[in-house]
Amino acid sequence: MPLDTLSTYSQTLLRQDGRRWNELRRITASISTQPASDGSSLLTLGNTMVLCTVTGPREGRGQRDNKNALVETDIHVASFATMDRRRRVRADKRIQELQSTISSAFQSHLFTHLYPRSTISISLHVLSLDGGLLVACLNATSLALVDAGVPMPSILSAVTCGVIVPTEDSKAKPEPLLDLNTAEEQELAYLSIATVSGGEGAEDKVSVLMMESRVEIATGSGKIEAMLATGVDGCREVRRKMEDVVRKHGAKVMMGLR
Amino acid sequence: MPREIDISNIERNFILEALQQGVRVDGRSLDQFRSLELEFGDEYGTVTTRLGKTRVHVQISAEVTKPLEDRQFDGIFTITTELSPIASAAYEVGRQTEQEVILSRTLEKAVRRSRAIDTESLCIISGAKCWSIRADVHVLDSDGGLIDCSCVAIVAALRHFRRPDVSVDGENVTIYTMAERVPVPLSIMHNPVCITFSFYHGGDTIVLDATRSEEQVRETSATFTVNDFELCQVSKMGGSPIDAVVLLKCINTALAKGKEINGIVAKKLAEDSTKRDVGGLIAELRAENER
């Protein structure tokens, strides 16, 4: 790449795309974008674009649970989502892991006991990918489930967070970066974190935490703590933006009814 | 389709009540691992790991192949896991369950993506020939702690494995048999260890190395992969939400436990090396001697 984050960040404190360390990429979202489904959303997180549709709660085929609804997830990453077009195999273990993560996160987050013996099907289509795949899918799914009217205690929001370590001074204070794009993801250590609101006055709780990079922890440099703290704050910001989207859509619906 | 035998309500409530009082059914403390045993086979790269009643067998093999197009300077390292009915009646041959995907992906992230092996050292001729290392993980008995046991087994097997020596003369590559030349160990960069925490009662009770019964009862789990000074991988795939501060404490506990387990593995490897040194003659055969 022509520019890398490490070389210029220490002088200007600006990232490759001009953001500062705690700034999110532009987030735009719409709900009720697919009238044929029970709930749908289209989320844009920077250059990452995800379309999510929710069907259900409906009668499940095959296995059923007599006490809770079952949440199942299907993710399709379009071949044109990345710069190089490639054919995606359906049995990709990486995608299956994301599907398991999203199903498990919402299985325990939603009030599934209100819909016994039913199934909630989540279908995600990734139209454009520029970092934060799991994070964008989780956010889009939250909005689609709100549109479907599935009860949940709060909106589950997700964000990625990385850390810069100046190579010349390993004892320097860690520099967390919020909401990485693809170039930053390939370069830095980062984690994806999803939180739910802890209720009145309580702190946010971590629902999903995924990290694939190696981060030094033995010397007490506080890199993990910095990433977690910045990630939790970023999730709160993302939740606020998503709640705004829901409120605007609600106001529009109320106006239409009147 | 076959399913895990469900735990009864009485047993479930008993386990949860005992954990609330800080007692485990098998008598361990909440942060105690089951006894870890390693048995190395006669061949290099063969290890059977036992973690309580969980048993995992790993076999490492190597062959010369062509490197990938986009990584011509790297060798190939793959991990193959398969859950078969020999481990538990809940598993079915061929059909990939969610647990198998999670196990496979977690081991992949813990060992391969964290670069435990230096794959650049597996390159023989760039773009043409390289070593392909394959780790076959066979789960023989499943009683919880599958990820932890498998990760220890893979790392021990990689450290135990020796590949044949090669010499390169222009485009010609000569591979020597074990009888001709001493085999070469792999270049291990670090030793990752997976530590799985199980959470109960909304995160108030944290249990290390859950058995199968405890795994069925838990609300959520988080797997941390550590070496002696780094955190290599974190997997908390949904489940009940946990405070971030609690997760940080788990990371510190995982660091301490990881050092313990790496010590056990190193000790077992040294024992196996001593056992192969029949009569202690390796000291006599050493060419480099101090003056």
Coordinates of C-alpha atoms in Angstrom, one line a residue:
Chain A
M1 CA 0.0 0.0 0.0
P2 CA 1.3 3.5 -0.7
L3 CA 0.8 4.8 2.8
D4 CA 0.8 2.8 6.0
T5 CA -0.8 3.9 9.2
L6 CA 2.3 3.5 11.4
S7 CA 4.6 5.8 9.5
T8 CA 2.6 9.0 9.6
Y9 CA 0.3 8.4 12.6
S10 CA 2.8 9.4 15.2
Q11 CA 3.3 12.8 13.6
T12 CA -0.2 13.8 12.6
L13 CA -2.4 11.6 14.8
L14 CA -4.5 11.2 11.7
R15 CA -5.2 7.8 10.2
Q16 CA -4.9 6.9 6.5
D17 CA -8.5 8.0 5.8
G18 CA -8.2 11.1 7.9
R19 CA -10.0 9.9 11.0
R20 CA -8.7 10.3 14.5
W21 CA -8.3 7.4 16.9
N22 CA -11.8 7.4 18.4
E23 CA -13.8 8.3 15.3
L24 CA -16.1 5.9 13.7
R25 CA -16.6 5.6 10.0
R26 CA -19.8 7.0 8.6
I27 CA -22.7 4.8 9.6
T28 CA -25.9 4.9 7.6
A29 CA -28.7 2.5 8.0
S30 CA -32.3 1.9 6.8
I31 CA -34.8 -0.5 8.1
S32 CA -37.8 -2.0 6.4
T33 CA -35.9 -2.1 3.1
Q34 CA -37.4 -5.5 2.0
P35 CA -41.2 -5.6 2.3
A36 CA -41.3 -9.3 1.6
S37 CA -39.6 -10.2 4.9
D38 CA -40.8 -9.7 8.4
G39 CA -37.8 -7.5 9.3
S40 CA -35.0 -6.1 7.1
S41 CA -32.2 -3.6 7.3
L42 CA -29.4 -2.2 5.1
L43 CA -26.4 -1.1 7.0
T44 CA -23.4 0.8 5.6
L45 CA -20.3 1.0 7.9
G46 CA -17.8 3.0 5.9
N47 CA -17.3 1.0 2.7
T48 CA -18.8 -2.2 4.3
M49 CA -22.4 -2.7 3.2
V50 CA -24.6 -5.5 4.6
L51 CA -28.2 -6.4 3.8
C52 CA -30.1 -8.4 6.5
T53 CA -33.5 -9.9 6.4
V54 CA -35.3 -11.7 9.2
T55 CA -38.1 -14.2 8.8
G56 CA -40.1 -15.3 11.7
P57 CA -40.8 -16.1 14.4
R58 CA -42.5 -18.8 12.4
E59 CA -43.0 -22.6 12.7
G60 CA -39.7 -24.3 12.6
R61 CA -39.0 -27.2 10.2
G62 CA -37.0 -30.1 11.6
Q63 CA -35.8 -29.6 15.1
R64 CA -37.8 -27.6 17.6
D65 CA -37.4 -26.4 21.1
N66 CA -40.5 -26.5 23.4
K67 CA -39.3 -23.7 25.5
N68 CA -37.5 -21.2 23.3
A69 CA -37.4 -20.0 19.7
L70 CA -34.4 -21.2 17.7
V71 CA -32.2 -18.6 15.9
E72 CA -30.5 -19.6 12.7
T73 CA -28.2 -17.5 10.6
D74 CA -27.2 -17.7 7.0
I75 CA -24.4 -15.4 5.6
H76 CA -23.6 -14.9 1.9
V77 CA -20.6 -12.8 1.0
A78 CA -21.0 -11.7 -2.6
S79 CA -18.2 -12.5 -4.9
F80 CA -17.9 -8.8 -5.8
A81 CA -17.7 -7.7 -2.2
T82 CA -13.9 -7.4 -2.2
M83 CA -11.5 -5.9 -4.6
D84 CA -10.6 -9.2 -6.2
R85 CA -13.6 -11.2 -7.4
R86 CA -13.5 -14.7 -6.1
R87 CA -15.9 -17.6 -5.9
R88 CA -17.0 -18.3 -2.3
V89 CA -17.4 -21.9 -1.3
R90 CA -20.5 -22.4 0.8
A91 CA -18.8 -24.7 3.3
D92 CA -16.3 -22.0 4.2
K93 CA -15.5 -22.6 7.9
R94 CA -14.8 -19.0 8.5
I95 CA -18.3 -18.1 7.4
Q96 CA -19.8 -21.0 9.4
E97 CA -18.0 -19.6 12.5
L98 CA -19.5 -16.2 11.9
Q99 CA -23.0 -17.8 11.5
S100 CA -22.5 -19.7 14.8
T101 CA -21.4 -16.6 16.6
I102 CA -24.4 -14.5 15.4
S103 CA -26.9 -17.3 16.2
S104 CA -25.4 -17.8 19.6
A105 CA -25.3 -14.1 20.4
F106 CA -28.9 -13.5 19.5
Q107 CA -30.1 -16.8 20.9
S108 CA -29.3 -15.5 24.4
H109 CA -29.9 -11.8 23.7
L110 CA -33.5 -12.0 22.5
F111 CA -36.5 -13.0 24.6
T112 CA -36.8 -16.3 22.9
H113 CA -38.9 -17.8 25.6
L114 CA -41.9 -15.8 24.3
Y115 CA -41.9 -17.8 21.1
P116 CA -41.6 -21.5 22.0
R117 CA -41.5 -24.1 19.2
S118 CA -40.6 -21.5 16.5
T119 CA -37.7 -20.4 14.5
I120 CA -36.2 -17.0 13.7
S121 CA -34.2 -17.1 10.4
I122 CA -31.6 -14.4 9.8
S123 CA -30.2 -14.0 6.3
L124 CA -27.3 -11.7 5.7
H125 CA -25.9 -10.6 2.4
V126 CA -22.5 -8.8 2.4
L127 CA -22.6 -6.5 -0.6
S128 CA -19.3 -4.6 0.0
L129 CA -16.5 -5.5 2.4
D130 CA -13.9 -3.1 3.9
G131 CA -13.1 -4.4 7.3
G132 CA -15.4 -5.2 10.2
L133 CA -17.4 -8.1 8.7
L134 CA -18.6 -9.6 11.9
V135 CA -19.3 -6.2 13.4
A136 CA -21.4 -5.0 10.4
C137 CA -23.4 -8.3 10.4
L138 CA -24.2 -8.0 14.1
N139 CA -25.3 -4.4 13.8
A140 CA -27.4 -5.1 10.7
T141 CA -29.0 -8.1 12.4
S142 CA -29.9 -6.0 15.5
L143 CA -31.7 -3.4 13.3
A144 CA -33.5 -6.1 11.3
L145 CA -34.7 -7.8 14.5
V146 CA -36.0 -4.5 15.8
D147 CA -37.9 -4.1 12.5
A148 CA -39.3 -7.6 12.9
G149 CA -40.7 -6.7 16.3
V150 CA -38.8 -9.4 18.1
P151 CA -38.5 -8.3 21.8
M152 CA -35.0 -7.8 23.2
P153 CA -33.7 -5.9 26.3
S154 CA -31.5 -3.5 24.2
I155 CA -29.9 -3.1 20.9
L156 CA -26.8 -5.3 20.6
S157 CA -24.0 -3.2 19.0
A158 CA -20.6 -4.1 17.8
V159 CA -17.4 -2.4 16.8
T160 CA -13.8 -3.3 16.0
C161 CA -10.8 -1.8 17.9
G162 CA -7.1 -2.1 17.2
V163 CA -4.0 -0.9 18.9
I164 CA -0.8 0.7 17.5
V165 CA 2.5 -0.1 19.2
P166 CA 5.3 2.3 18.3
T167 CA 8.2 0.0 17.3
E168 CA 11.0 2.2 18.6
D169 CA 9.7 2.4 22.1
S170 CA 7.9 -0.8 23.4
K171 CA 7.2 0.9 26.7
A172 CA 5.1 3.7 25.2
K173 CA 1.5 4.1 26.0
P174 CA -0.7 2.0 23.7
E175 CA -2.6 3.9 21.1
P176 CA -6.1 2.4 20.5
L177 CA -7.8 2.9 17.2
L178 CA -11.5 2.5 16.7
D179 CA -13.4 1.0 13.8
L180 CA -10.7 -0.3 11.5
N181 CA -10.9 -0.7 7.7
T182 CA -9.3 -3.5 5.7
A183 CA -5.9 -1.9 5.4
E184 CA -5.7 -1.2 9.1
E185 CA -7.0 -4.7 9.9
Q186 CA -4.2 -6.3 7.9
E187 CA -1.6 -4.2 9.6
L188 CA -2.6 -3.9 13.3
A189 CA -3.7 -6.2 16.1
Y190 CA -7.4 -5.8 16.6
L191 CA -10.5 -7.3 18.2
S192 CA -14.2 -7.3 17.4
I193 CA -16.4 -6.6 20.4
A194 CA -20.2 -6.6 20.8
T195 CA -21.9 -5.3 23.9
V196 CA -25.4 -5.0 25.3
S197 CA -26.7 -2.3 27.6
G198 CA -26.5 -3.3 31.2
G199 CA -29.7 -1.5 32.2
E200 CA -30.2 1.6 34.3
G201 CA -26.8 2.8 35.5
A202 CA -25.1 -0.5 35.0
E203 CA -22.1 -0.9 32.8
D204 CA -22.3 -2.4 29.3
K205 CA -21.7 -6.2 29.2
V206 CA -19.7 -8.0 26.5
S207 CA -21.7 -10.4 24.5
V208 CA -19.2 -11.2 21.7
L209 CA -15.4 -10.9 21.8
M210 CA -13.3 -12.2 19.0
M211 CA -9.6 -11.5 18.5
E212 CA -7.2 -13.2 16.0
S213 CA -4.1 -11.2 16.6
R214 CA -1.3 -11.5 19.0
V215 CA -1.1 -8.8 21.7
E216 CA 1.5 -8.5 24.4
I217 CA 0.1 -8.7 27.9
A218 CA 2.8 -9.9 30.2
T219 CA 4.6 -6.6 30.7
G220 CA 1.5 -4.8 31.9
S221 CA 1.5 -2.4 29.0
G222 CA -2.3 -2.2 29.1
K223 CA -2.9 -2.9 25.4
I224 CA -5.8 -5.2 26.0
E225 CA -7.3 -2.9 28.5
A226 CA -7.0 0.0 26.1
M227 CA -8.7 -1.9 23.3
L228 CA -11.5 -3.2 25.5
A229 CA -12.2 0.3 27.0
T230 CA -12.2 1.9 23.6
G231 CA -14.3 -0.8 22.1
V232 CA -17.0 -0.6 24.8
D233 CA -17.2 3.2 24.3
G234 CA -17.4 2.7 20.6
C235 CA -20.2 0.2 21.0
R236 CA -22.1 2.8 23.0
E237 CA -21.7 5.3 20.2
V238 CA -22.8 2.8 17.6
R239 CA -25.9 1.9 19.7
R240 CA -26.8 5.6 19.9
K241 CA -26.6 5.9 16.1
M242 CA -28.7 2.8 15.6
E243 CA -31.3 4.0 18.1
D244 CA -31.5 7.3 16.2
V245 CA -32.3 5.3 13.0
V246 CA -35.1 3.4 14.8
R247 CA -36.5 6.6 16.2
K248 CA -36.6 8.3 12.8
H249 CA -38.2 5.4 11.2
G250 CA -40.7 5.2 14.1
A251 CA -41.6 8.9 13.6
K252 CA -42.1 8.3 9.9
V253 CA -44.4 5.4 10.6
M254 CA -46.4 7.4 13.1
M255 CA -46.7 10.2 10.6
G256 CA -47.9 7.8 8.0
L257 CA -50.5 6.3 10.2
R258 CA -51.8 9.7 11.0
Chain B
M1 CA -30.0 -37.1 14.1
P2 CA -28.0 -38.1 17.1
R3 CA -28.0 -35.6 19.9
E4 CA -26.1 -35.2 23.1
I5 CA -27.8 -37.0 26.0
D6 CA -29.6 -34.3 27.8
I7 CA -28.8 -33.7 31.4
S8 CA -31.7 -34.2 33.9
N9 CA -33.2 -31.3 35.8
I10 CA -32.0 -32.8 39.1
E11 CA -28.5 -33.1 38.0
R12 CA -28.5 -29.7 36.4
N13 CA -29.8 -28.0 39.6
F14 CA -27.3 -30.0 41.7
I15 CA -24.4 -28.9 39.6
L16 CA -25.5 -25.2 39.6
E17 CA -26.2 -25.2 43.4
A18 CA -22.8 -26.8 44.1
L19 CA -21.0 -24.2 41.9
Q20 CA -22.8 -21.4 43.7
Q21 CA -21.2 -22.7 46.9
G22 CA -17.8 -23.0 45.2
V23 CA -17.8 -26.8 45.0
R24 CA -17.4 -28.9 41.9
V25 CA -18.8 -32.3 41.5
D26 CA -15.5 -33.9 40.9
G27 CA -13.9 -32.2 43.9
R28 CA -11.7 -29.7 42.0
S29 CA -11.4 -26.1 42.9
L30 CA -13.0 -23.6 40.4
D31 CA -9.6 -22.7 38.8
Q32 CA -8.1 -26.1 38.7
F33 CA -7.3 -28.1 35.6
R34 CA -7.7 -31.9 35.4
S35 CA -4.5 -33.9 35.3
L36 CA -2.7 -33.5 32.0
E37 CA -0.8 -36.5 30.6
L38 CA 1.2 -36.7 27.4
E39 CA 2.2 -40.0 25.8
F40 CA 4.6 -39.8 22.9
G41 CA 4.6 -42.5 20.3
D42 CA 7.5 -44.3 18.8
E43 CA 7.3 -42.2 15.6
Y44 CA 8.2 -38.6 15.7
G45 CA 5.1 -36.3 15.8
T46 CA 2.8 -38.8 17.5
V47 CA 1.2 -37.8 20.8
T48 CA -1.8 -38.9 22.8
T49 CA -3.0 -36.3 25.3
R50 CA -5.2 -37.1 28.2
L51 CA -7.0 -34.4 30.2
G52 CA -9.0 -36.2 32.8
K53 CA -11.3 -38.5 30.7
T54 CA -10.8 -36.5 27.5
R55 CA -8.4 -38.1 25.1
V56 CA -7.0 -36.7 21.9
H57 CA -4.4 -38.3 19.6
V58 CA -2.5 -36.1 17.1
Q59 CA -0.3 -37.3 14.3
I60 CA 2.0 -34.9 12.4
S61 CA 3.1 -35.8 8.8
A62 CA 5.1 -34.0 6.2
E63 CA 5.4 -34.2 2.4
V64 CA 6.9 -32.1 -0.3
T65 CA 4.4 -30.1 -2.4
K66 CA 4.1 -27.0 -4.5
P67 CA 3.5 -23.8 -2.5
L68 CA 0.4 -21.6 -3.0
E69 CA 0.5 -19.1 -5.8
D70 CA 0.2 -16.0 -3.6
R71 CA 2.7 -17.2 -1.0
Q72 CA 5.6 -18.7 -2.8
F73 CA 8.1 -18.3 0.1
D74 CA 5.9 -20.1 2.7
G75 CA 5.3 -23.7 3.4
I76 CA 1.9 -25.1 4.0
F77 CA 0.5 -26.0 7.5
T78 CA -3.0 -27.5 7.8
I79 CA -4.9 -28.9 10.8
T80 CA -7.5 -31.5 10.3
T81 CA -10.0 -32.3 13.0
E82 CA -12.8 -34.8 12.8
L83 CA -15.2 -35.9 15.5
S84 CA -16.3 -39.5 15.2
P85 CA -18.7 -41.7 17.2
I86 CA -15.7 -43.2 19.0
A87 CA -15.5 -40.0 21.0
S88 CA -19.2 -39.7 21.8
A89 CA -22.5 -41.1 20.4
A90 CA -23.6 -37.5 19.7
Y91 CA -21.1 -37.2 16.8
E92 CA -21.8 -38.6 13.3
V93 CA -19.4 -39.5 10.6
G94 CA -19.2 -37.0 7.8
R95 CA -21.7 -34.5 8.9
Q96 CA -20.1 -31.3 10.2
T97 CA -21.7 -30.1 13.3
E98 CA -21.4 -26.7 14.8
Q99 CA -19.1 -28.0 17.5
E100 CA -16.7 -29.4 15.0
V101 CA -16.6 -26.1 13.1
I102 CA -15.9 -24.2 16.3
L103 CA -13.2 -26.7 17.3
S104 CA -11.6 -26.6 13.9
R105 CA -11.7 -22.8 13.7
T106 CA -10.4 -22.2 17.2
L107 CA -7.4 -24.5 16.7
E108 CA -6.7 -22.9 13.4
K109 CA -6.7 -19.4 14.9
A110 CA -4.7 -20.5 18.0
V111 CA -1.9 -22.5 16.2
R112 CA -1.8 -21.6 12.5
R113 CA -2.9 -18.0 12.3
S114 CA -0.8 -17.0 15.4
R115 CA 2.2 -18.4 13.5
A116 CA 3.3 -21.0 16.0
I117 CA 5.3 -22.6 13.1
D118 CA 7.7 -20.5 11.0
T119 CA 6.2 -21.5 7.6
E120 CA 9.0 -19.6 5.8
S121 CA 11.5 -22.2 7.1
L122 CA 9.4 -24.9 5.3
C123 CA 10.2 -23.4 1.9
I124 CA 12.7 -25.5 -0.1
I125 CA 12.6 -23.8 -3.5
S126 CA 10.5 -20.7 -3.6
G127 CA 7.5 -21.1 -5.9
A128 CA 8.3 -24.7 -6.7
K129 CA 8.8 -27.0 -3.7
C130 CA 8.0 -26.6 0.0
W131 CA 7.1 -28.8 2.9
S132 CA 3.5 -29.4 3.7
I133 CA 2.9 -30.1 7.4
R134 CA -0.3 -31.8 8.3
A135 CA -1.7 -32.2 11.8
D136 CA -4.4 -34.8 12.1
V137 CA -6.4 -34.5 15.3
H138 CA -8.4 -37.6 16.4
V139 CA -10.7 -37.2 19.4
L140 CA -10.8 -40.6 21.1
D141 CA -12.8 -39.7 24.2
S142 CA -14.8 -36.5 24.8
D143 CA -15.5 -35.3 28.3
G144 CA -15.3 -31.6 28.0
G145 CA -12.3 -29.4 27.5
L146 CA -11.9 -30.5 23.9
I147 CA -10.3 -27.3 22.6
D148 CA -7.8 -27.1 25.5
C149 CA -6.8 -30.8 25.1
S150 CA -6.5 -30.6 21.3
C151 CA -4.4 -27.4 21.4
V152 CA -1.9 -28.9 23.9
A153 CA -1.7 -32.1 21.8
I154 CA -1.0 -30.2 18.6
V155 CA 1.7 -28.0 20.1
A156 CA 3.3 -31.0 21.8
A157 CA 3.2 -33.0 18.6
L158 CA 4.7 -30.1 16.6
R159 CA 7.6 -29.8 19.1
H160 CA 8.1 -33.6 19.0
F161 CA 8.0 -33.9 15.2
R162 CA 11.1 -34.2 13.0
R163 CA 11.1 -33.9 9.3
P164 CA 13.6 -35.5 6.9
D165 CA 16.7 -33.5 6.0
V166 CA 16.9 -32.0 2.5
S167 CA 19.8 -30.7 0.4
V168 CA 19.3 -28.5 -2.6
D169 CA 21.6 -28.5 -5.6
G170 CA 20.3 -26.0 -8.1
E171 CA 16.9 -27.3 -9.1
N172 CA 17.6 -30.8 -7.7
V173 CA 16.3 -31.6 -4.2
T174 CA 17.6 -34.6 -2.3
I175 CA 15.5 -35.9 0.6
Y176 CA 17.5 -38.1 3.0
T177 CA 15.8 -40.9 4.9
M178 CA 15.9 -41.1 8.7
A179 CA 18.7 -43.7 8.5
E180 CA 20.9 -41.5 6.3
R181 CA 20.7 -38.3 8.2
V182 CA 19.4 -37.0 11.5
P183 CA 15.9 -35.5 11.0
V184 CA 15.4 -31.8 11.5
P185 CA 12.9 -30.4 14.1
L186 CA 10.4 -27.8 13.0
S187 CA 11.0 -24.1 13.7
I188 CA 8.6 -23.3 16.5
M189 CA 8.1 -19.6 17.1
H190 CA 5.9 -19.8 20.3
N191 CA 3.8 -22.3 22.2
P192 CA 0.1 -21.3 22.3
V193 CA -2.1 -22.8 24.9
C194 CA -5.9 -22.6 24.9
I195 CA -7.7 -21.9 28.2
T196 CA -11.5 -22.2 28.2
F197 CA -13.5 -20.5 30.9
S198 CA -17.1 -21.4 31.6
F199 CA -19.5 -18.8 33.2
Y200 CA -22.5 -19.5 35.4
H201 CA -25.0 -17.4 37.3
G202 CA -24.6 -14.4 35.1
G203 CA -20.8 -14.4 35.2
D204 CA -20.6 -14.5 39.0
T205 CA -19.1 -18.1 38.9
I206 CA -16.2 -18.8 36.6
V207 CA -15.0 -22.3 36.1
L208 CA -11.8 -23.5 34.4
D209 CA -11.7 -26.7 32.4
A210 CA -15.3 -27.8 32.6
T211 CA -16.3 -31.4 32.2
R212 CA -19.0 -32.4 29.8
S213 CA -21.8 -32.1 32.4
E214 CA -20.5 -28.7 33.4
E215 CA -20.3 -27.7 29.8
Q216 CA -24.0 -28.6 29.2
V217 CA -25.0 -26.5 32.2
R218 CA -23.0 -23.4 31.5
E219 CA -24.4 -20.1 30.2
T220 CA -21.5 -19.1 28.1
S221 CA -17.8 -19.8 27.6
A222 CA -14.7 -17.9 26.5
T223 CA -11.5 -19.4 25.1
F224 CA -8.3 -17.5 25.4
T225 CA -5.1 -18.6 23.7
V226 CA -1.9 -17.4 25.4
N227 CA 1.8 -18.1 25.2
D228 CA 4.3 -17.0 27.9
F229 CA 3.8 -13.3 27.3
E230 CA 1.2 -12.7 24.6
L231 CA -2.5 -13.1 24.1
C232 CA -2.9 -14.8 20.8
Q233 CA -6.6 -15.3 20.3
V234 CA -9.9 -14.7 22.0
S235 CA -13.2 -16.4 21.2
K236 CA -16.4 -15.5 23.0
M237 CA -19.0 -16.4 20.5
G238 CA -22.2 -15.0 21.9
G239 CA -23.9 -16.5 24.9
S240 CA -24.7 -14.5 28.0
P241 CA -23.1 -11.1 28.3
I242 CA -20.2 -10.8 30.7
D243 CA -18.5 -7.7 32.2
A244 CA -15.4 -6.6 30.4
V245 CA -13.5 -6.4 33.8
V246 CA -14.3 -10.0 34.4
L247 CA -12.9 -10.9 31.0
L248 CA -9.7 -9.0 31.9
K249 CA -9.3 -11.1 35.0
C250 CA -9.8 -14.2 33.0
I251 CA -7.0 -13.1 30.7
N252 CA -4.6 -12.8 33.6
T253 CA -5.6 -16.2 35.0
A254 CA -5.1 -17.7 31.5
L255 CA -1.6 -16.3 31.3
A256 CA -0.6 -18.0 34.6
K257 CA -2.3 -21.3 33.6
G258 CA -0.7 -21.2 30.2
K259 CA 2.8 -21.0 31.7
E260 CA 2.0 -24.0 33.9
I261 CA 0.8 -26.1 31.0
N262 CA 3.8 -25.1 28.8
G263 CA 6.0 -26.2 31.7
I264 CA 4.3 -29.6 31.8
V265 CA 4.7 -30.0 28.0
A266 CA 8.4 -29.0 28.2
K267 CA 9.0 -31.5 31.0
K268 CA 7.4 -34.3 29.1
L269 CA 9.3 -33.6 26.0
A270 CA 12.6 -33.6 27.9
E271 CA 11.6 -37.0 29.4
D272 CA 10.9 -38.4 26.0
S273 CA 14.2 -37.1 24.7
T274 CA 16.0 -38.8 27.6
K275 CA 14.1 -42.0 26.9
R276 CA 15.2 -42.0 23.3
D277 CA 18.8 -41.4 24.4
V278 CA 19.4 -45.1 25.2
G279 CA 22.3 -45.5 27.6
G280 CA 23.0 -41.8 27.6
L281 CA 25.3 -42.1 24.6
I282 CA 24.3 -38.9 22.9
A283 CA 26.6 -37.0 25.2
E284 CA 29.5 -39.2 24.0
L285 CA 28.5 -38.5 20.3
R286 CA 28.5 -34.8 20.6
A287 CA 30.9 -33.1 18.1
E288 CA 30.8 -29.6 19.7
N289 CA 32.8 -29.8 22.9
E290 CA 34.0 -27.0 25.1
R291 CA 37.7 -26.4 25.6

